[in-house]
Amino acid sequence: EIVLTQSPGTLSLSPGERATLSCRASQSFSSIYLAWYQQRPGQAPRLLISGASTRAPGIPDRFSGSGSGTDFTLSISGLEPEDFAVYYCQHFGSSPQTFGQGTKLEI
Amino acid sequence: EVQLVQSGAEVKKSGESLKISCQGSGYTFTSFWIGWVRQESGKGLEWMGIIYPGDSDNRYSPSFQGQVTMSVDKSISTAYLQWSSLKASDTAVYYCARLPSSWPDKPFDVWGQGTLVTVSS
């Protein structure tokens, strides 16, 4: 089972700034199996990025993903008020799929 | 519109049984896996398992194997998650989510709204 560790646990920024979230895996895997989700309070998670860097339909281009091997990054440029939420990375390439513990992006 | 609609909140006592549901619409139900994800209050997401409505093929997380049972009723495009004997530690929000049949190439792309299960001791 691949363990994903996200950092930081909480990131405090202001609207307009750039956020950089990290996801580190316990073992290397293909980047095509890495996804990022956003979860706003009281809502279900929403797919942002799959294949480490491919935005899901309707996701603004201020969201971008990168990385390979064991280190992956989600970047959000020009933070909007609606971007303040919790973000999870996920390895979905095999069973059991696993999630990171989440990074809370707060104002 | 593609949707997954989950059943409503449940309040149960320890030891009782429960079955919650997730109904898909707007797509071919038998061509996508359905997964279940647990989220305890204030905590992160935990992957429980997936089931393929086309043939009921399934995968369970070792953490949930034997604790819950996934099933489907293709005739009404509905997936189920059930417990035979609830514990207080099962208190959580449970999400269903759609996984393309091409998995492992794609992740969950559509999510249900979640079902809150509260178990009192």
PDB file of C-alpha atoms in Angstrom:
ATOM      1  CA  GLU A   1       0.000   0.000   0.000  1.00  0.00           C
ATOM      2  CA  ILE A   2       1.352   3.399  -0.983  1.00  0.00           C
ATOM      3  CA  VAL A   3       1.341   5.967   1.834  1.00  0.00           C
ATOM      4  CA  LEU A   4       0.976   9.607   0.792  1.00  0.00           C
ATOM      5  CA  THR A   5       2.183  12.382   3.078  1.00  0.00           C
ATOM      6  CA  GLN A   6       1.021  15.919   2.383  1.00  0.00           C
ATOM      7  CA  SER A   7       2.688  19.087   3.570  1.00  0.00           C
ATOM      8  CA  PRO A   8       2.145  21.504   5.031  1.00  0.00           C
ATOM      9  CA  GLY A   9      -0.832  20.477   7.139  1.00  0.00           C
ATOM     10  CA  THR A  10      -2.157  24.030   7.019  1.00  0.00           C
ATOM     11  CA  LEU A  11      -1.165  26.827   4.665  1.00  0.00           C
ATOM     12  CA  SER A  12      -2.155  30.408   5.480  1.00  0.00           C
ATOM     13  CA  LEU A  13      -2.182  32.790   2.523  1.00  0.00           C
ATOM     14  CA  SER A  14      -4.101  35.759   1.174  1.00  0.00           C
ATOM     15  CA  PRO A  15      -6.217  36.126  -1.963  1.00  0.00           C
ATOM     16  CA  GLY A  16      -4.038  36.824  -4.974  1.00  0.00           C
ATOM     17  CA  GLU A  17      -1.044  34.901  -3.626  1.00  0.00           C
ATOM     18  CA  ARG A  18       0.353  31.623  -4.955  1.00  0.00           C
ATOM     19  CA  ALA A  19      -0.069  28.335  -3.074  1.00  0.00           C
ATOM     20  CA  THR A  20       2.263  25.362  -3.358  1.00  0.00           C
ATOM     21  CA  LEU A  21       1.100  22.065  -1.849  1.00  0.00           C
ATOM     22  CA  SER A  22       3.270  18.980  -1.620  1.00  0.00           C
ATOM     23  CA  CYS A  23       2.449  15.259  -1.734  1.00  0.00           C
ATOM     24  CA  ARG A  24       5.203  12.719  -1.074  1.00  0.00           C
ATOM     25  CA  ALA A  25       4.782   8.980  -1.643  1.00  0.00           C
ATOM     26  CA  SER A  26       6.298   6.105   0.344  1.00  0.00           C
ATOM     27  CA  GLN A  27       7.360   4.470  -2.921  1.00  0.00           C
ATOM     28  CA  SER A  28       7.732   5.596  -6.492  1.00  0.00           C
ATOM     29  CA  PHE A  29       4.860   5.232  -8.937  1.00  0.00           C
ATOM     30  CA  SER A  30       3.881   6.515 -12.353  1.00  0.00           C
ATOM     31  CA  SER A  31       2.567  10.069 -12.319  1.00  0.00           C
ATOM     32  CA  ILE A  32      -0.418   8.975 -14.406  1.00  0.00           C
ATOM     33  CA  TYR A  33      -1.861   7.512 -11.196  1.00  0.00           C
ATOM     34  CA  LEU A  34      -1.783  10.689  -9.094  1.00  0.00           C
ATOM     35  CA  ALA A  35      -4.872  12.874  -8.597  1.00  0.00           C
ATOM     36  CA  TRP A  36      -5.716  15.990  -6.608  1.00  0.00           C
ATOM     37  CA  TYR A  37      -9.115  16.815  -5.106  1.00  0.00           C
ATOM     38  CA  GLN A  38     -10.560  19.923  -3.495  1.00  0.00           C
ATOM     39  CA  GLN A  39     -13.048  19.713  -0.639  1.00  0.00           C
ATOM     40  CA  ARG A  40     -14.885  22.809   0.525  1.00  0.00           C
ATOM     41  CA  PRO A  41     -16.597  22.772   3.949  1.00  0.00           C
ATOM     42  CA  GLY A  42     -19.766  20.714   3.930  1.00  0.00           C
ATOM     43  CA  GLN A  43     -19.237  19.536   0.366  1.00  0.00           C
ATOM     44  CA  ALA A  44     -18.104  16.380  -1.359  1.00  0.00           C
ATOM     45  CA  PRO A  45     -14.595  16.269  -2.812  1.00  0.00           C
ATOM     46  CA  ARG A  46     -14.161  17.512  -6.386  1.00  0.00           C
ATOM     47  CA  LEU A  47     -11.595  16.212  -8.866  1.00  0.00           C
ATOM     48  CA  LEU A  48      -9.099  18.908  -9.857  1.00  0.00           C
ATOM     49  CA  ILE A  49      -6.179  17.123 -11.483  1.00  0.00           C
ATOM     50  CA  SER A  50      -5.511  13.605 -12.758  1.00  0.00           C
ATOM     51  CA  GLY A  51      -2.368  12.102 -14.238  1.00  0.00           C
ATOM     52  CA  ALA A  52      -0.459  14.515 -11.969  1.00  0.00           C
ATOM     53  CA  SER A  53      -0.957  17.446 -14.346  1.00  0.00           C
ATOM     54  CA  THR A  54      -4.190  17.146 -16.382  1.00  0.00           C
ATOM     55  CA  ARG A  55      -6.951  19.453 -15.213  1.00  0.00           C
ATOM     56  CA  ALA A  56     -10.450  17.978 -14.966  1.00  0.00           C
ATOM     57  CA  PRO A  57     -13.160  19.591 -17.110  1.00  0.00           C
ATOM     58  CA  GLY A  58     -14.184  23.023 -15.843  1.00  0.00           C
ATOM     59  CA  ILE A  59     -11.158  23.488 -13.567  1.00  0.00           C
ATOM     60  CA  PRO A  60      -9.571  26.950 -13.966  1.00  0.00           C
ATOM     61  CA  ASP A  61      -6.062  27.143 -15.343  1.00  0.00           C
ATOM     62  CA  ARG A  62      -4.785  28.754 -12.146  1.00  0.00           C
ATOM     63  CA  PHE A  63      -4.636  25.159 -10.857  1.00  0.00           C
ATOM     64  CA  SER A  64      -1.627  23.192 -12.039  1.00  0.00           C
ATOM     65  CA  GLY A  65       0.001  19.935 -11.053  1.00  0.00           C
ATOM     66  CA  SER A  66       3.465  18.555 -11.511  1.00  0.00           C
ATOM     67  CA  GLY A  67       5.838  15.933 -10.246  1.00  0.00           C
ATOM     68  CA  SER A  68       7.017  12.402 -10.726  1.00  0.00           C
ATOM     69  CA  GLY A  69       8.289   9.405  -8.830  1.00  0.00           C
ATOM     70  CA  THR A  70       7.609  10.138  -5.186  1.00  0.00           C
ATOM     71  CA  ASP A  71       7.201  13.921  -5.190  1.00  0.00           C
ATOM     72  CA  PHE A  72       4.151  15.725  -6.529  1.00  0.00           C
ATOM     73  CA  THR A  73       3.001  19.328  -6.301  1.00  0.00           C
ATOM     74  CA  LEU A  74      -0.267  21.192  -6.694  1.00  0.00           C
ATOM     75  CA  SER A  75       0.121  24.904  -7.411  1.00  0.00           C
ATOM     76  CA  ILE A  76      -2.623  27.493  -7.324  1.00  0.00           C
ATOM     77  CA  SER A  77      -1.778  30.904  -8.717  1.00  0.00           C
ATOM     78  CA  GLY A  78      -3.736  34.066  -7.936  1.00  0.00           C
ATOM     79  CA  LEU A  79      -5.784  32.589  -5.080  1.00  0.00           C
ATOM     80  CA  GLU A  80      -9.503  33.325  -5.238  1.00  0.00           C
ATOM     81  CA  PRO A  81     -11.710  33.326  -2.103  1.00  0.00           C
ATOM     82  CA  GLU A  82     -13.369  30.071  -3.213  1.00  0.00           C
ATOM     83  CA  ASP A  83      -9.980  28.308  -3.330  1.00  0.00           C
ATOM     84  CA  PHE A  84      -9.670  28.271   0.456  1.00  0.00           C
ATOM     85  CA  ALA A  85     -10.479  24.634   1.165  1.00  0.00           C
ATOM     86  CA  VAL A  86      -8.845  21.294   1.944  1.00  0.00           C
ATOM     87  CA  TYR A  87      -6.832  19.572  -0.778  1.00  0.00           C
ATOM     88  CA  TYR A  88      -6.112  15.853  -1.005  1.00  0.00           C
ATOM     89  CA  CYS A  89      -3.746  13.926  -3.211  1.00  0.00           C
ATOM     90  CA  GLN A  90      -4.605  10.352  -4.171  1.00  0.00           C
ATOM     91  CA  HIS A  91      -2.848   7.358  -5.642  1.00  0.00           C
ATOM     92  CA  PHE A  92      -5.436   5.481  -7.719  1.00  0.00           C
ATOM     93  CA  GLY A  93      -3.322   3.114  -9.777  1.00  0.00           C
ATOM     94  CA  SER A  94      -3.872  -0.007  -7.728  1.00  0.00           C
ATOM     95  CA  SER A  95      -5.986  -1.409  -4.924  1.00  0.00           C
ATOM     96  CA  PRO A  96      -6.111  -0.236  -2.223  1.00  0.00           C
ATOM     97  CA  GLN A  97      -6.158   3.307  -3.508  1.00  0.00           C
ATOM     98  CA  THR A  98      -4.903   5.779  -0.921  1.00  0.00           C
ATOM     99  CA  PHE A  99      -5.348   9.435  -0.020  1.00  0.00           C
ATOM    100  CA  GLY A 100      -2.977  11.851   1.633  1.00  0.00           C
ATOM    101  CA  GLN A 101      -4.118  13.307   4.950  1.00  0.00           C
ATOM    102  CA  GLY A 102      -4.942  16.660   3.342  1.00  0.00           C
ATOM    103  CA  THR A 103      -3.659  20.232   3.339  1.00  0.00           C
ATOM    104  CA  LYS A 104      -5.947  22.955   4.611  1.00  0.00           C
ATOM    105  CA  LEU A 105      -5.564  26.195   2.697  1.00  0.00           C
ATOM    106  CA  GLU A 106      -6.802  29.040   4.872  1.00  0.00           C
ATOM    107  CA  ILE A 107      -6.911  32.785   4.676  1.00  0.00           C
TER     108      ILE A 107
ATOM    109  CA  GLU B   1     -26.388  15.491 -16.170  1.00  0.00           C
ATOM    110  CA  VAL B   2     -24.289  12.797 -14.533  1.00  0.00           C
ATOM    111  CA  GLN B   3     -25.267  12.413 -10.890  1.00  0.00           C
ATOM    112  CA  LEU B   4     -24.810  10.137  -7.922  1.00  0.00           C
ATOM    113  CA  VAL B   5     -27.568  10.622  -5.364  1.00  0.00           C
ATOM    114  CA  GLN B   6     -27.099   9.071  -1.959  1.00  0.00           C
ATOM    115  CA  SER B   7     -29.666   8.115   0.639  1.00  0.00           C
ATOM    116  CA  GLY B   8     -30.337  10.326   3.628  1.00  0.00           C
ATOM    117  CA  ALA B   9     -28.735  10.584   7.033  1.00  0.00           C
ATOM    118  CA  GLU B  10     -29.106   7.655   9.418  1.00  0.00           C
ATOM    119  CA  VAL B  11     -29.079   7.444  13.207  1.00  0.00           C
ATOM    120  CA  LYS B  12     -28.573   3.951  14.568  1.00  0.00           C
ATOM    121  CA  LYS B  13     -27.554   2.133  17.720  1.00  0.00           C
ATOM    122  CA  SER B  14     -24.520  -0.103  18.127  1.00  0.00           C
ATOM    123  CA  GLY B  15     -25.221  -3.613  16.951  1.00  0.00           C
ATOM    124  CA  GLU B  16     -27.907  -2.625  14.452  1.00  0.00           C
ATOM    125  CA  SER B  17     -27.635  -3.271  10.725  1.00  0.00           C
ATOM    126  CA  LEU B  18     -27.683  -0.639   8.011  1.00  0.00           C
ATOM    127  CA  LYS B  19     -27.687  -0.363   4.239  1.00  0.00           C
ATOM    128  CA  ILE B  20     -27.083   2.975   2.510  1.00  0.00           C
ATOM    129  CA  SER B  21     -27.510   3.595  -1.185  1.00  0.00           C
ATOM    130  CA  CYS B  22     -26.055   5.508  -4.112  1.00  0.00           C
ATOM    131  CA  GLN B  23     -28.125   5.866  -7.298  1.00  0.00           C
ATOM    132  CA  GLY B  24     -26.464   6.817 -10.554  1.00  0.00           C
ATOM    133  CA  SER B  25     -28.141   8.695 -13.386  1.00  0.00           C
ATOM    134  CA  GLY B  26     -27.170  10.384 -16.629  1.00  0.00           C
ATOM    135  CA  TYR B  27     -24.727   7.665 -17.675  1.00  0.00           C
ATOM    136  CA  THR B  28     -24.482   3.916 -18.291  1.00  0.00           C
ATOM    137  CA  PHE B  29     -24.372   2.632 -14.712  1.00  0.00           C
ATOM    138  CA  THR B  30     -22.881  -0.753 -15.605  1.00  0.00           C
ATOM    139  CA  SER B  31     -19.881   0.795 -17.376  1.00  0.00           C
ATOM    140  CA  PHE B  32     -18.323   2.555 -14.387  1.00  0.00           C
ATOM    141  CA  TRP B  33     -17.025   1.331 -11.036  1.00  0.00           C
ATOM    142  CA  ILE B  34     -18.622   2.735  -7.889  1.00  0.00           C
ATOM    143  CA  GLY B  35     -16.335   3.420  -4.946  1.00  0.00           C
ATOM    144  CA  TRP B  36     -16.980   4.184  -1.291  1.00  0.00           C
ATOM    145  CA  VAL B  37     -14.987   6.641   0.798  1.00  0.00           C
ATOM    146  CA  ARG B  38     -15.291   7.278   4.532  1.00  0.00           C
ATOM    147  CA  GLN B  39     -14.715  10.615   6.224  1.00  0.00           C
ATOM    148  CA  GLU B  40     -14.884  10.883   9.993  1.00  0.00           C
ATOM    149  CA  SER B  41     -15.747  14.276  11.410  1.00  0.00           C
ATOM    150  CA  GLY B  42     -12.873  16.696  10.890  1.00  0.00           C
ATOM    151  CA  LYS B  43     -10.686  13.979   9.374  1.00  0.00           C
ATOM    152  CA  GLY B  44      -9.415  12.988   5.953  1.00  0.00           C
ATOM    153  CA  LEU B  45     -10.658  10.673   3.227  1.00  0.00           C
ATOM    154  CA  GLU B  46     -10.345   6.885   3.555  1.00  0.00           C
ATOM    155  CA  TRP B  47     -10.775   4.625   0.532  1.00  0.00           C
ATOM    156  CA  MET B  48     -13.019   1.680   1.433  1.00  0.00           C
ATOM    157  CA  GLY B  49     -13.376  -0.190  -1.829  1.00  0.00           C
ATOM    158  CA  ILE B  50     -14.894  -0.318  -5.296  1.00  0.00           C
ATOM    159  CA  ILE B  51     -17.445  -2.479  -7.088  1.00  0.00           C
ATOM    160  CA  TYR B  52     -18.134  -2.871 -10.805  1.00  0.00           C
ATOM    161  CA  PRO B  53     -21.890  -2.991 -11.456  1.00  0.00           C
ATOM    162  CA  GLY B  54     -21.403  -4.827 -14.744  1.00  0.00           C
ATOM    163  CA  ASP B  55     -20.287  -8.064 -13.053  1.00  0.00           C
ATOM    164  CA  SER B  56     -20.046  -7.208  -9.315  1.00  0.00           C
ATOM    165  CA  ASP B  57     -16.256  -7.533  -9.385  1.00  0.00           C
ATOM    166  CA  ASN B  58     -14.970  -5.810  -6.279  1.00  0.00           C
ATOM    167  CA  ARG B  59     -11.898  -4.680  -4.373  1.00  0.00           C
ATOM    168  CA  TYR B  60     -11.868  -3.963  -0.642  1.00  0.00           C
ATOM    169  CA  SER B  61      -9.328  -2.039   1.361  1.00  0.00           C
ATOM    170  CA  PRO B  62      -7.771  -4.399   3.931  1.00  0.00           C
ATOM    171  CA  SER B  63      -8.926  -1.910   6.584  1.00  0.00           C
ATOM    172  CA  PHE B  64     -12.574  -2.466   5.652  1.00  0.00           C
ATOM    173  CA  GLN B  65     -12.573  -6.057   4.398  1.00  0.00           C
ATOM    174  CA  GLY B  66     -15.029  -8.031   6.507  1.00  0.00           C
ATOM    175  CA  GLN B  67     -16.414  -4.877   8.134  1.00  0.00           C
ATOM    176  CA  VAL B  68     -18.728  -3.767   5.324  1.00  0.00           C
ATOM    177  CA  THR B  69     -20.302  -5.273   2.215  1.00  0.00           C
ATOM    178  CA  MET B  70     -20.670  -3.568  -1.141  1.00  0.00           C
ATOM    179  CA  SER B  71     -23.400  -4.631  -3.561  1.00  0.00           C
ATOM    180  CA  VAL B  72     -25.329  -3.353  -6.569  1.00  0.00           C
ATOM    181  CA  ASP B  73     -28.775  -3.619  -8.142  1.00  0.00           C
ATOM    182  CA  LYS B  74     -28.242  -2.983 -11.842  1.00  0.00           C
ATOM    183  CA  SER B  75     -31.969  -2.845 -12.534  1.00  0.00           C
ATOM    184  CA  ILE B  76     -32.278   0.401 -10.597  1.00  0.00           C
ATOM    185  CA  SER B  77     -28.727   1.734 -11.132  1.00  0.00           C
ATOM    186  CA  THR B  78     -28.024   1.637  -7.413  1.00  0.00           C
ATOM    187  CA  ALA B  79     -25.007   0.659  -5.348  1.00  0.00           C
ATOM    188  CA  TYR B  80     -25.174  -0.204  -1.667  1.00  0.00           C
ATOM    189  CA  LEU B  81     -22.895  -0.225   1.334  1.00  0.00           C
ATOM    190  CA  GLN B  82     -24.026  -2.275   4.290  1.00  0.00           C
ATOM    191  CA  TRP B  83     -23.099  -3.156   7.820  1.00  0.00           C
ATOM    192  CA  SER B  84     -24.411  -6.182   9.727  1.00  0.00           C
ATOM    193  CA  SER B  85     -23.495  -4.870  13.162  1.00  0.00           C
ATOM    194  CA  LEU B  86     -22.659  -1.198  13.537  1.00  0.00           C
ATOM    195  CA  LYS B  87     -20.142   0.179  16.002  1.00  0.00           C
ATOM    196  CA  ALA B  88     -19.822   3.705  17.357  1.00  0.00           C
ATOM    197  CA  SER B  89     -16.570   3.968  15.380  1.00  0.00           C
ATOM    198  CA  ASP B  90     -18.575   3.662  12.131  1.00  0.00           C
ATOM    199  CA  THR B  91     -19.901   7.193  12.732  1.00  0.00           C
ATOM    200  CA  ALA B  92     -18.824   9.159   9.665  1.00  0.00           C
ATOM    201  CA  VAL B  93     -19.884  10.598   6.348  1.00  0.00           C
ATOM    202  CA  TYR B  94     -19.782   8.028   3.568  1.00  0.00           C
ATOM    203  CA  TYR B  95     -19.339   9.135  -0.029  1.00  0.00           C
ATOM    204  CA  CYS B  96     -19.873   7.135  -3.168  1.00  0.00           C
ATOM    205  CA  ALA B  97     -17.929   8.111  -6.268  1.00  0.00           C
ATOM    206  CA  ARG B  98     -17.745   7.018  -9.905  1.00  0.00           C
ATOM    207  CA  LEU B  99     -14.632   5.447 -11.334  1.00  0.00           C
ATOM    208  CA  PRO B 100     -14.265   5.042 -15.099  1.00  0.00           C
ATOM    209  CA  SER B 101     -14.162   1.491 -16.430  1.00  0.00           C
ATOM    210  CA  SER B 102     -10.688   2.238 -17.752  1.00  0.00           C
ATOM    211  CA  TRP B 103      -9.378   2.222 -14.156  1.00  0.00           C
ATOM    212  CA  PRO B 104      -6.582   2.228 -13.225  1.00  0.00           C
ATOM    213  CA  ASP B 105      -6.125   4.896 -15.879  1.00  0.00           C
ATOM    214  CA  LYS B 106      -8.551   7.362 -14.326  1.00  0.00           C
ATOM    215  CA  PRO B 107      -9.571   8.469 -10.805  1.00  0.00           C
ATOM    216  CA  PHE B 108     -12.965   9.166  -9.244  1.00  0.00           C
ATOM    217  CA  ASP B 109     -14.612  11.808 -11.446  1.00  0.00           C
ATOM    218  CA  VAL B 110     -18.103  12.255  -9.978  1.00  0.00           C
ATOM    219  CA  TRP B 111     -19.062  12.140  -6.303  1.00  0.00           C
ATOM    220  CA  GLY B 112     -22.293  11.707  -4.410  1.00  0.00           C
ATOM    221  CA  GLN B 113     -23.337  14.258  -1.814  1.00  0.00           C
ATOM    222  CA  GLY B 114     -22.474  11.997   1.115  1.00  0.00           C
ATOM    223  CA  THR B 115     -24.512  10.125   3.725  1.00  0.00           C
ATOM    224  CA  LEU B 116     -23.993  10.885   7.407  1.00  0.00           C
ATOM    225  CA  VAL B 117     -24.163   7.782   9.566  1.00  0.00           C
ATOM    226  CA  THR B 118     -24.352   8.325  13.316  1.00  0.00           C
ATOM    227  CA  VAL B 119     -24.048   5.334  15.611  1.00  0.00           C
ATOM    228  CA  SER B 120     -24.743   5.713  19.293  1.00  0.00           C
ATOM    229  CA  SER B 121     -23.557   3.298  21.911  1.00  0.00           C
TER     230      SER B 121
END
